Tab-separated table of C-alpha atoms and ligand atoms in Angstrom:
chain	number	residue	atom	x	y	z
K	24	UNK	CA	21.860	17.575	9.459
K	25	UNK	CA	19.163	15.551	7.755
K	26	UNK	CA	19.984	13.126	4.943
K	27	UNK	CA	16.669	13.342	3.088
K	28	UNK	CA	15.235	10.130	1.616
K	29	UNK	CA	15.052	9.447	-2.125
K	30	UNK	CA	17.022	12.637	-2.788
K	31	UNK	CA	20.007	13.266	-5.037
K	32	UNK	CA	22.240	15.005	-2.538
K	33	UNK	CA	24.212	17.459	-4.658
K	34	UNK	CA	22.282	20.614	-5.628
K	35	UNK	CA	19.354	19.458	-3.529
K	36	UNK	CA	16.464	21.907	-3.747
K	37	UNK	CA	15.775	22.933	-0.149
K	38	UNK	CA	12.608	21.182	1.032
K	39	UNK	CA	9.549	23.222	2.025
K	40	UNK	CA	9.363	23.612	5.779
K	41	UNK	CA	5.929	22.631	7.038
K	42	UNK	CA	4.885	23.785	10.469
K	43	UNK	CA	1.231	22.792	10.582
K	44	UNK	CA	-1.242	20.345	9.118
K	45	UNK	CA	-4.981	20.933	8.907
K	46	UNK	CA	-7.358	18.753	6.891
K	47	UNK	CA	-5.947	18.463	3.378
K	48	UNK	CA	-3.671	21.434	3.979
K	49	UNK	CA	0.025	21.466	4.757
K	50	UNK	CA	0.983	24.950	5.963
K	51	UNK	CA	4.533	26.250	5.631
K	52	UNK	CA	6.535	28.664	7.777
K	53	UNK	CA	5.308	31.609	5.680
K	54	UNK	CA	1.689	30.643	6.128
K	55	UNK	CA	1.349	29.281	2.549
K	56	UNK	CA	-1.246	26.500	2.368
K	57	UNK	CA	-0.557	23.511	0.134
K	58	UNK	CA	-3.215	20.939	-0.756
K	59	UNK	CA	-1.855	17.469	-0.072
K	60	UNK	CA	-3.205	15.631	-3.141
K	61	UNK	CA	-1.269	12.461	-2.258
K	62	UNK	CA	-2.135	12.238	1.464
K	63	UNK	CA	1.554	12.418	2.466
K	64	UNK	CA	2.668	9.106	1.002
K	65	UNK	CA	-0.930	7.825	1.122
K	66	UNK	CA	-1.372	7.960	4.877
K	67	UNK	CA	-3.636	10.892	5.845
K	68	UNK	CA	-6.964	9.360	4.994
K	69	UNK	CA	-8.913	11.780	7.241
K	70	UNK	CA	-6.687	14.757	6.455
K	71	UNK	CA	-3.937	16.082	8.712
K	72	UNK	CA	-4.329	16.600	12.453
K	73	UNK	CA	-7.847	15.293	12.706
K	74	UNK	CA	-8.966	16.551	16.131
K	75	UNK	CA	-10.384	13.200	17.233
K	76	UNK	CA	-7.161	11.337	16.484
K	77	UNK	CA	-5.028	14.027	18.104
K	78	UNK	CA	-7.259	13.943	21.174
K	79	UNK	CA	-6.983	10.132	21.393
K	80	UNK	CA	-3.180	10.338	21.255
K	81	UNK	CA	-3.030	13.073	23.908
K	82	UNK	CA	-5.350	11.284	26.242
K	83	UNK	CA	-3.409	8.031	25.859
K	84	UNK	CA	-0.186	9.896	26.668
K	85	UNK	CA	-1.750	11.060	29.926
K	86	UNK	CA	-1.801	7.421	31.004
K	87	UNK	CA	0.883	5.342	29.323
K	88	UNK	CA	3.539	6.300	26.785
K	89	UNK	CA	4.991	2.887	26.096
K	90	UNK	CA	5.485	-0.563	27.498
K	91	UNK	CA	7.202	-3.478	25.849
K	92	UNK	CA	4.761	-5.998	24.450
K	93	UNK	CA	6.620	-8.855	26.089
K	94	UNK	CA	5.407	-9.985	29.469
K	95	UNK	CA	3.080	-6.947	29.365
K	96	UNK	CA	0.039	-5.865	27.440
K	97	UNK	CA	-2.254	-2.835	27.379
K	98	UNK	CA	-5.807	-1.946	26.469
K	99	UNK	CA	-5.263	0.018	23.207
K	100	UNK	CA	-3.274	-2.866	21.656
K	101	UNK	CA	-5.853	-5.422	22.800
K	102	UNK	CA	-8.883	-3.451	21.654
K	103	UNK	CA	-7.268	-2.567	18.328
K	104	UNK	CA	-6.389	-6.200	17.595
K	105	UNK	CA	-9.988	-7.189	18.370
K	106	UNK	CA	-11.303	-4.428	16.130
K	107	UNK	CA	-9.067	-5.390	13.187
K	108	UNK	CA	-10.094	-9.038	13.481
K	109	UNK	CA	-13.751	-7.979	13.608
K	110	UNK	CA	-13.333	-5.851	10.475
K	111	UNK	CA	-12.127	-8.950	8.628
K	112	UNK	CA	-15.127	-10.928	9.931
K	113	UNK	CA	-12.685	-13.326	11.603
K	114	UNK	CA	-11.062	-14.268	8.301
K	115	UNK	CA	-7.870	-13.355	10.162
K	116	UNK	CA	-7.648	-14.086	13.856
K	117	UNK	CA	-4.211	-12.888	14.978
K	118	UNK	CA	-2.606	-9.457	14.780
K	119	UNK	CA	1.183	-9.087	14.855
K	120	UNK	CA	2.235	-5.487	15.449
K	121	UNK	CA	5.236	-3.593	14.073
K	122	UNK	CA	5.952	0.005	13.063
K	123	UNK	CA	6.020	0.268	9.266
K	124	UNK	CA	4.917	-1.393	6.059
K	125	UNK	CA	8.267	-2.960	5.222
K	126	UNK	CA	8.383	-4.712	8.593
K	127	UNK	CA	4.748	-5.818	8.334
K	128	UNK	CA	5.721	-7.548	5.083
K	129	UNK	CA	8.913	-9.059	6.494
K	130	UNK	CA	6.892	-10.472	9.381
K	131	UNK	CA	4.424	-11.985	6.908
K	132	UNK	CA	7.276	-13.578	4.942
K	133	UNK	CA	8.894	-15.034	8.063
K	134	UNK	CA	5.601	-16.387	9.380
K	135	UNK	CA	4.735	-17.941	6.005
K	136	UNK	CA	8.145	-19.604	5.883
K	137	UNK	CA	8.003	-20.874	9.439
K	138	UNK	CA	4.444	-22.162	8.965
K	139	UNK	CA	5.927	-24.956	6.849
K	140	UNK	CA	9.051	-25.383	9.009
K	141	UNK	CA	6.804	-25.936	12.014
K	142	UNK	CA	5.312	-28.866	10.094
K	143	UNK	CA	8.772	-30.203	9.243
K	144	UNK	CA	8.273	-29.264	5.599
K	145	UNK	CA	11.803	-28.055	4.979
K	146	UNK	CA	11.659	-28.030	1.183
K	147	UNK	CA	9.538	-24.854	1.043
K	148	UNK	CA	12.196	-22.167	0.660
K	149	UNK	CA	10.992	-19.817	-2.095
K	150	UNK	CA	8.683	-16.839	-2.148
K	151	UNK	CA	7.459	-15.499	-5.490
K	152	UNK	CA	6.738	-11.910	-6.482
K	153	UNK	CA	5.684	-9.701	-9.400
K	154	UNK	CA	7.958	-7.472	-11.438
K	155	UNK	CA	6.123	-4.222	-10.725
K	156	UNK	CA	5.660	-4.793	-7.033
K	157	UNK	CA	7.013	-2.719	-4.183
K	158	UNK	CA	6.950	-3.988	-0.623
K	159	UNK	CA	9.317	-1.620	1.131
K	160	UNK	CA	12.956	-0.651	1.409
K	161	UNK	CA	14.384	-3.064	3.965
K	162	UNK	CA	16.537	-5.871	2.573
K	163	UNK	CA	13.812	-8.531	2.880
K	164	UNK	CA	11.117	-6.274	1.445
K	165	UNK	CA	13.388	-5.284	-1.446
K	166	UNK	CA	14.150	-8.957	-2.120
K	167	UNK	CA	10.479	-9.545	-2.940
K	168	UNK	CA	10.010	-6.253	-4.795
K	169	UNK	CA	10.341	-5.792	-8.528
K	170	UNK	CA	13.855	-5.375	-9.792
K	171	UNK	CA	14.273	-1.643	-10.415
K	172	UNK	CA	16.611	1.296	-10.803
K	173	UNK	CA	16.297	1.883	-7.070
K	174	UNK	CA	17.013	-1.663	-5.919
K	175	UNK	CA	19.561	-2.642	-8.590
K	176	UNK	CA	22.535	-1.456	-6.560
K	177	UNK	CA	21.689	-3.935	-3.776
K	178	UNK	CA	20.947	-6.908	-6.065
K	179	UNK	CA	23.891	-8.958	-4.788
K	180	UNK	CA	22.801	-8.726	-1.173
K	181	UNK	CA	19.107	-9.530	-1.652
K	182	UNK	CA	17.799	-13.056	-1.088
K	183	UNK	CA	16.686	-14.910	-4.236
K	184	UNK	CA	12.980	-14.732	-5.090
K	185	UNK	CA	11.626	-15.708	-8.529
K	186	UNK	CA	10.064	-12.743	-10.306
K	187	UNK	CA	7.068	-12.962	-12.661
K	188	UNK	CA	5.769	-10.401	-15.145
K	189	UNK	CA	3.229	-8.243	-13.402
K	190	UNK	CA	-0.383	-8.173	-14.369
K	191	UNK	CA	-1.137	-4.712	-15.772
K	192	UNK	CA	-4.555	-4.171	-17.314
K	193	UNK	CA	-3.577	-0.831	-18.862
K	194	UNK	CA	-0.236	-1.868	-20.340
K	195	UNK	CA	-0.964	-5.568	-20.825
K	196	UNK	CA	2.266	-7.516	-21.350
K	197	UNK	CA	0.303	-9.742	-23.774
K	198	UNK	CA	-1.419	-6.885	-25.643
K	199	UNK	CA	-4.829	-8.092	-24.491
K	200	UNK	CA	-7.803	-5.969	-23.525
K	201	UNK	CA	-10.469	-6.763	-20.922
K	202	UNK	CA	-12.637	-8.469	-23.587
K	203	UNK	CA	-9.906	-10.692	-25.026
K	204	UNK	CA	-8.094	-11.366	-21.738
K	205	UNK	CA	-7.785	-14.979	-20.628
K	206	UNK	CA	-5.379	-14.194	-17.791
K	207	UNK	CA	-2.427	-14.864	-20.094
K	208	UNK	CA	-0.261	-12.902	-17.630
K	209	UNK	CA	-0.563	-15.819	-15.201
K	210	UNK	CA	0.655	-18.515	-17.598
K	211	UNK	CA	4.314	-18.366	-16.523
K	212	UNK	CA	3.391	-18.297	-12.877
K	213	UNK	CA	1.053	-21.290	-13.293
K	214	UNK	CA	3.701	-23.257	-15.104
K	215	UNK	CA	6.276	-22.503	-12.408
K	216	UNK	CA	3.923	-23.426	-9.593
K	217	UNK	CA	2.938	-26.659	-11.332
K	218	UNK	CA	6.573	-27.653	-11.646
K	219	UNK	CA	8.091	-26.307	-8.457
K	220	UNK	CA	5.310	-25.948	-5.872
K	221	UNK	CA	7.134	-28.218	-3.464
K	222	UNK	CA	9.783	-25.581	-2.924
K	223	UNK	CA	7.469	-22.544	-2.881
K	224	UNK	CA	6.106	-21.389	0.482
K	225	UNK	CA	4.438	-18.150	-0.559
K	226	UNK	CA	3.667	-15.410	-3.042
K	227	UNK	CA	3.463	-11.763	-2.005
K	228	UNK	CA	1.525	-9.168	-3.970
K	229	UNK	CA	-0.150	-5.790	-3.843
K	230	UNK	CA	-3.817	-6.438	-4.540
K	231	UNK	CA	-5.436	-4.569	-7.485
K	232	UNK	CA	-2.923	-1.719	-7.590
K	233	UNK	CA	0.852	-1.806	-7.515
K	234	UNK	CA	1.364	1.633	-6.057
K	235	UNK	CA	4.981	2.701	-5.897
K	236	UNK	CA	5.811	1.307	-9.334
K	237	UNK	CA	3.377	3.730	-10.940
K	238	UNK	CA	-0.186	2.927	-9.809
K	239	UNK	CA	-0.257	-0.183	-11.995
K	240	UNK	CA	-3.811	-1.546	-11.836
K	241	UNK	CA	-5.166	-4.994	-12.636
K	242	UNK	CA	-8.383	-6.878	-12.289
K	243	UNK	CA	-9.819	-8.957	-9.471
K	244	UNK	CA	-9.958	-12.192	-11.487
K	245	UNK	CA	-6.156	-12.316	-11.496
K	246	UNK	CA	-6.088	-12.422	-7.714
K	247	UNK	CA	-8.924	-14.923	-7.382
K	248	UNK	CA	-7.123	-17.211	-9.799
K	249	UNK	CA	-3.810	-16.911	-7.912
K	250	UNK	CA	-5.453	-17.681	-4.582
K	251	UNK	CA	-7.193	-20.774	-6.001
K	252	UNK	CA	-4.002	-21.993	-7.609
K	253	UNK	CA	-1.970	-21.486	-4.442
K	254	UNK	CA	-4.551	-23.186	-2.236
K	255	UNK	CA	-4.361	-26.269	-4.448
K	256	UNK	CA	-0.574	-26.346	-4.192
K	257	UNK	CA	-0.134	-25.526	-0.512
K	258	UNK	CA	1.341	-22.075	-1.053
K	259	UNK	CA	0.439	-19.173	1.240
K	260	UNK	CA	-0.798	-15.932	-0.302
K	261	UNK	CA	0.305	-12.669	1.294
K	262	UNK	CA	-1.548	-9.495	0.349
K	263	UNK	CA	0.476	-6.384	1.008
K	264	UNK	CA	-2.381	-3.994	1.845
K	265	UNK	CA	-0.071	-1.313	3.194
K	266	UNK	CA	-1.458	1.072	0.557
K	267	UNK	CA	-4.820	-0.515	-0.258
K	268	UNK	CA	-6.046	-1.035	3.314
K	269	UNK	CA	-8.579	1.299	4.966
K	270	UNK	CA	-10.835	2.080	2.054
K	271	UNK	CA	-8.514	3.242	-0.715
K	272	UNK	CA	-9.900	0.733	-3.267
K	273	UNK	CA	-13.532	1.266	-2.247
K	274	UNK	CA	-13.784	-1.635	0.205
K	275	UNK	CA	-12.351	-1.548	3.710
K	276	UNK	CA	-9.616	-3.957	2.619
K	277	UNK	CA	-8.780	-4.661	-1.026
K	278	UNK	CA	-9.174	-8.428	-0.566
K	279	UNK	CA	-12.858	-7.791	0.155
K	280	UNK	CA	-13.313	-7.038	-3.557
K	281	UNK	CA	-12.592	-10.727	-4.273
K	282	UNK	CA	-14.351	-14.064	-4.038
K	283	UNK	CA	-11.356	-15.696	-2.339
K	284	UNK	CA	-9.336	-14.702	0.702
K	285	UNK	CA	-5.546	-14.573	1.090
K	286	UNK	CA	-3.796	-16.134	4.100
K	287	UNK	CA	-2.051	-13.047	5.454
K	288	UNK	CA	-2.612	-9.309	4.996
K	289	UNK	CA	-0.193	-6.515	5.879
K	290	UNK	CA	-1.374	-3.090	7.018
K	291	UNK	CA	0.356	0.225	7.796
K	292	UNK	CA	0.087	3.767	6.305
K	293	UNK	CA	-3.629	4.585	6.845
K	294	UNK	CA	-3.825	2.449	9.994
K	295	UNK	CA	-3.282	5.448	12.284
K	296	UNK	CA	-4.746	7.912	9.777
K	297	UNK	CA	-1.164	8.916	9.039
K	298	UNK	CA	-0.421	10.238	12.516
K	299	UNK	CA	1.991	7.778	14.159
K	300	UNK	CA	4.042	4.841	12.877
K	301	UNK	CA	2.205	1.555	13.335
K	302	UNK	CA	1.796	-1.568	11.241
K	303	UNK	CA	-0.038	-4.850	11.632
K	304	UNK	CA	0.259	-8.238	9.997
K	305	UNK	CA	-3.033	-10.154	10.146
K	306	UNK	CA	-2.809	-13.932	10.097
K	307	UNK	CA	-5.400	-16.641	9.449
K	308	UNK	CA	-6.237	-19.100	12.207
K	309	UNK	CA	-4.989	-22.017	10.119
K	310	UNK	CA	-1.514	-20.483	10.117
K	311	UNK	CA	-1.631	-19.485	13.767
K	312	UNK	CA	-2.477	-23.042	14.798
K	313	UNK	CA	0.890	-24.228	13.502
K	314	UNK	CA	2.581	-21.868	15.968
K	315	UNK	CA	0.319	-22.913	18.843
K	316	UNK	CA	2.724	-25.267	20.514
K	317	UNK	CA	4.723	-25.824	23.688
K	318	UNK	CA	7.852	-26.492	21.713
K	319	UNK	CA	10.060	-23.352	21.795
K	320	UNK	CA	11.208	-23.982	18.244
K	321	UNK	CA	7.626	-23.357	17.060
K	322	UNK	CA	7.444	-19.850	18.561
K	323	UNK	CA	7.754	-16.762	16.366
K	324	UNK	CA	10.869	-14.849	17.425
K	325	UNK	CA	10.399	-11.413	15.965
K	326	UNK	CA	9.858	-8.087	17.644
K	327	UNK	CA	10.540	-4.378	17.435
K	328	UNK	CA	11.181	-2.164	20.426
K	329	UNK	CA	8.159	0.060	19.819
K	330	UNK	CA	5.838	-2.813	18.830
K	331	UNK	CA	2.230	-2.050	19.712
K	332	UNK	CA	3.074	1.441	20.982
K	333	UNK	CA	0.045	2.630	23.056
K	334	UNK	CA	-0.461	6.139	21.565
K	335	UNK	CA	-0.101	4.659	18.058
K	336	UNK	CA	-2.729	2.021	18.873
K	337	UNK	CA	-4.993	4.729	20.340
K	338	UNK	CA	-4.569	6.740	17.136
K	339	UNK	CA	-5.487	3.682	15.061
K	340	UNK	CA	-8.612	3.081	17.124
K	341	UNK	CA	-9.676	6.708	16.696
K	342	UNK	CA	-9.009	6.428	12.964
K	343	UNK	CA	-11.102	3.259	12.677
K	344	UNK	CA	-13.922	4.976	14.579
K	345	UNK	CA	-13.825	7.830	12.082
K	346	UNK	CA	-13.900	5.367	9.187
K	347	UNK	CA	-17.159	3.983	10.531
K	348	UNK	CA	-18.826	6.931	12.265
K	349	UNK	CA	-18.169	9.403	9.481
K	350	UNK	CA	-18.811	6.831	6.762
K	351	UNK	CA	-15.529	7.270	4.950
K	352	UNK	CA	-16.365	4.559	2.404
K	353	UNK	CA	-19.195	6.822	1.195
K	354	UNK	CA	-16.625	9.587	0.710
K	355	UNK	CA	-14.411	7.182	-1.229
K	356	UNK	CA	-17.445	6.488	-3.423
K	357	UNK	CA	-17.895	10.215	-4.112
K	358	UNK	CA	-14.208	10.594	-4.954
K	359	UNK	CA	-14.519	7.606	-7.257
K	360	UNK	CA	-17.397	9.289	-9.135
K	361	UNK	CA	-15.446	12.543	-9.431
K	362	UNK	CA	-12.359	10.685	-10.686
K	363	UNK	CA	-14.391	8.771	-13.258
K	364	UNK	CA	-15.791	12.074	-14.555
K	365	UNK	CA	-12.234	13.408	-14.740
K	366	UNK	CA	-11.183	10.279	-16.619
K	367	UNK	CA	-13.834	10.864	-19.293
K	368	UNK	CA	-12.935	14.510	-19.471
K	369	UNK	CA	-9.152	14.142	-19.791
K	370	UNK	CA	-9.348	11.241	-22.216
K	371	UNK	CA	-10.833	13.313	-24.991
K	372	UNK	CA	-8.776	16.446	-24.511
K	373	UNK	CA	-5.270	15.214	-23.859
K	374	UNK	CA	-4.743	11.981	-25.732
K	375	UNK	CA	-1.693	13.381	-27.492
K	376	UNK	CA	-0.081	13.911	-24.088
K	377	UNK	CA	-1.270	11.183	-21.760
K	378	UNK	CA	-2.383	7.537	-21.798
K	379	UNK	CA	-3.822	4.827	-19.570
K	380	UNK	CA	-6.140	7.031	-17.535
K	381	UNK	CA	-7.264	4.836	-14.679
K	382	UNK	CA	-9.378	4.949	-11.560
K	383	UNK	CA	-9.708	2.592	-8.626
K	384	UNK	CA	-11.613	3.635	-5.517
K	385	UNK	CA	-10.087	6.924	-4.413
K	386	UNK	CA	-7.064	6.653	-6.717
K	387	UNK	CA	-6.782	8.475	-10.035
K	388	UNK	CA	-3.774	8.023	-12.340
K	389	UNK	CA	-2.496	8.449	-15.879
K	390	UNK	CA	0.865	8.170	-17.633
K	391	UNK	CA	2.542	11.022	-19.421
K	392	UNK	CA	3.864	9.929	-22.802
K	393	UNK	CA	7.086	11.859	-22.172
K	394	UNK	CA	8.833	11.419	-18.819
K	395	UNK	CA	10.800	14.613	-19.434
K	396	UNK	CA	7.600	16.627	-18.923
K	397	UNK	CA	6.960	15.330	-15.437
K	398	UNK	CA	8.900	18.003	-13.582
K	399	UNK	CA	7.180	20.823	-15.451
K	400	UNK	CA	3.783	19.461	-14.494
K	401	UNK	CA	4.794	18.847	-10.899
K	402	UNK	CA	6.312	22.310	-10.536
K	403	UNK	CA	3.288	23.978	-12.087
K	404	UNK	CA	1.020	22.201	-9.579
K	405	UNK	CA	3.294	23.245	-6.724
K	406	UNK	CA	3.187	26.865	-7.900
K	407	UNK	CA	-0.611	26.584	-7.543
K	408	UNK	CA	-0.125	25.058	-4.079
K	409	UNK	CA	-1.110	21.532	-5.110
K	410	UNK	CA	1.260	18.782	-3.973
K	411	UNK	CA	1.581	15.846	-6.366
K	412	UNK	CA	4.465	13.372	-6.467
K	413	UNK	CA	4.609	11.528	-9.791
K	414	UNK	CA	6.129	8.049	-9.971
K	415	UNK	CA	8.170	7.645	-13.154
K	416	UNK	CA	5.702	8.639	-15.882
K	417	UNK	CA	2.682	8.087	-13.648
K	418	UNK	CA	0.848	11.123	-12.360
K	419	UNK	CA	-1.694	10.292	-9.711
K	420	UNK	CA	-4.088	11.744	-7.170
K	421	UNK	CA	-4.720	10.056	-3.863
K	422	UNK	CA	-6.161	12.759	-1.605
K	423	UNK	CA	-7.571	12.440	1.914
K	424	UNK	CA	-11.103	11.002	1.715
K	425	UNK	CA	-12.314	14.132	3.514
K	426	UNK	CA	-11.097	16.619	0.912
K	427	UNK	CA	-13.604	19.414	0.245
K	428	UNK	CA	-15.287	19.645	-3.123
K	429	UNK	CA	-13.742	23.054	-3.772
K	430	UNK	CA	-10.211	21.828	-3.068
K	431	UNK	CA	-10.759	18.760	-5.218
K	432	UNK	CA	-11.932	21.071	-7.996
K	433	UNK	CA	-8.843	23.206	-7.478
K	434	UNK	CA	-6.594	20.138	-7.849
K	435	UNK	CA	-8.426	19.083	-11.017
K	436	UNK	CA	-8.345	22.512	-12.652
K	437	UNK	CA	-4.666	22.916	-11.723
K	438	UNK	CA	-3.863	19.560	-13.291
K	439	UNK	CA	-5.665	20.563	-16.489
K	440	UNK	CA	-3.877	23.927	-16.598
K	441	UNK	CA	-0.581	22.089	-16.143
K	442	UNK	CA	-1.431	19.738	-19.011
K	443	UNK	CA	-2.445	22.716	-21.197
K	444	UNK	CA	0.964	24.185	-20.514
K	445	UNK	CA	2.585	20.977	-21.763
K	446	UNK	CA	0.484	21.119	-24.931
K	447	UNK	CA	1.806	24.579	-25.829
Q	522	PLP	C1	2.393	-1.525	-0.944
Q	522	PLP	C2	3.465	-1.039	-0.026
Q	522	PLP	N1	4.075	-1.915	0.778
Q	522	PLP	C3	5.034	-1.537	1.638
Q	522	PLP	C4	5.425	-0.229	1.710
Q	522	PLP	C5	6.518	0.170	2.667
Q	522	PLP	O1	5.965	0.772	3.775
Q	522	PLP	P1	6.892	1.628	4.750
Q	522	PLP	O2	7.374	2.790	3.951
Q	522	PLP	O3	5.972	2.028	5.861
Q	522	PLP	O4	7.980	0.731	5.200
Q	522	PLP	C6	4.825	0.717	0.888
Q	522	PLP	C7	5.251	2.132	0.935
Q	522	PLP	O5	4.999	2.913	0.064
Q	522	PLP	C8	3.821	0.305	-0.005
Q	522	PLP	O6	3.211	1.152	-0.831
C-alpha cells in the first residue's frame, strides 16, 4: 500500500494510473492522454521515454547494472563527470555523485563546511539561506529552506541557519520596481555578513527562480552582488541548480547568466532527462584542493549505495547529447517567445484575476489573487487533459522543451478557458 507524498491521507482522491509516457504525453490505463505541462516535477526536459535515452539505459544494462563507486569505477560515471566539467568550461573540476536534489545539496553543505575545517578554521559554523527557498525534504535540506507550513512541524529538529528575506522582483519586499531598485533586499544580508562573516561558511540559494515556493523570480544583479560580497568575506556560495540546470532559464546552467561564478553547483532533476534518479554536486578546484591531502581527516566521508549508478549515468550522457545535438537551448528560446506573448496577452485580459505574470527561459508563471480558486482552475485543466500543479497561489507552466506547437497552444487555450470560468 503506497503512502503517497504531499497528500492528505483521509478522503484521498485516487491518483490517475499512468501506464505509458510518450513525449509530452502521460497515458493512463484507459488510454487517455494527458499533456504534462510541468515535466513531471520539472524533470522530463526531452519529454517522456525519449528513445535515445531509453536505448542508452538498455544498452548499459546489457553490460553493467551497478557497482559501488568505492574501489571501483566505470566508464559512464567517468565520461559523464568529464562532460559536466567541460560544460562548465572547467569552472568546476570535480563531480560528486548522489541520487537526488536534496542529497546533492546536503553534500554541497558538508563540503563547504569541511573546506574551512580542513584549514583549521573552526569558527565557520553557519550557513545562510533565503526565506522563499526550497532545497529538498531531508533534514539538512529543510534546515536551509525557507520556514513554511510544510517544514514548521519539524522546526525543533532542524539545525539553525539564519534566514533572510528573499529577493522577489514581482512582490518586492521593499515595494521597489526594476527602475527604483538599489538591491535593498540585500541590506540585511550585507549587514549580517559584515558583522558575522567569521562564523559564516556558506550561503545556499536557488539562482534566479525559487521554484517550489511559487516560481519566485529575481534579477541577476542580486546574485552577482552576493557572490562579490561572499568572495570578499571568505564565504562559499552554493547555487542549487536542481531546477534551473539543463537549460530551464535559457542558459545551460543558471549561473551562466551572471558575471560572477559560485563555488559549488548542485544538479539533479533534468540531469537524466527525468528517467532515472541521479544527482551531481560540482565543486571548484579551489575547494577540492583543500581535500587533496594524505591526512584521513581531510577526506570527504559521504556516500550513497547507488552513487554513480551506471544506467543513470548512461541516461544522463544520452540526455546531454540530446541537449547539444538537438539544440534544446533553441527550443527553450522558442518557448520563451511564446510565453512572453502569453504574458502580454493575459496581462490585459485578466488583471482582475491574476497578478505578477512572469517569464524566465522556459518557465511561465502568474499568481491568482484568490487561492481558493486554484483547485477549480487545476481541475478544469485536468478535465481538458492538461496537467498543471499550482504552488500556493502560483500557477505555472514548465513543459518539456520538445513540446509540439499544437500541444503548447492547447495548454494555453485551456488555461485561458479556465481563467474565463473563474471570471464568470
Ligand atoms: C531547487 C530544488 N532543490 C532541491 C530539490 C529537491 O530535489 P529532490 O526532490 O530530488 O530531492 C528540489 C525539488 O523540487 C528543487 O526544486
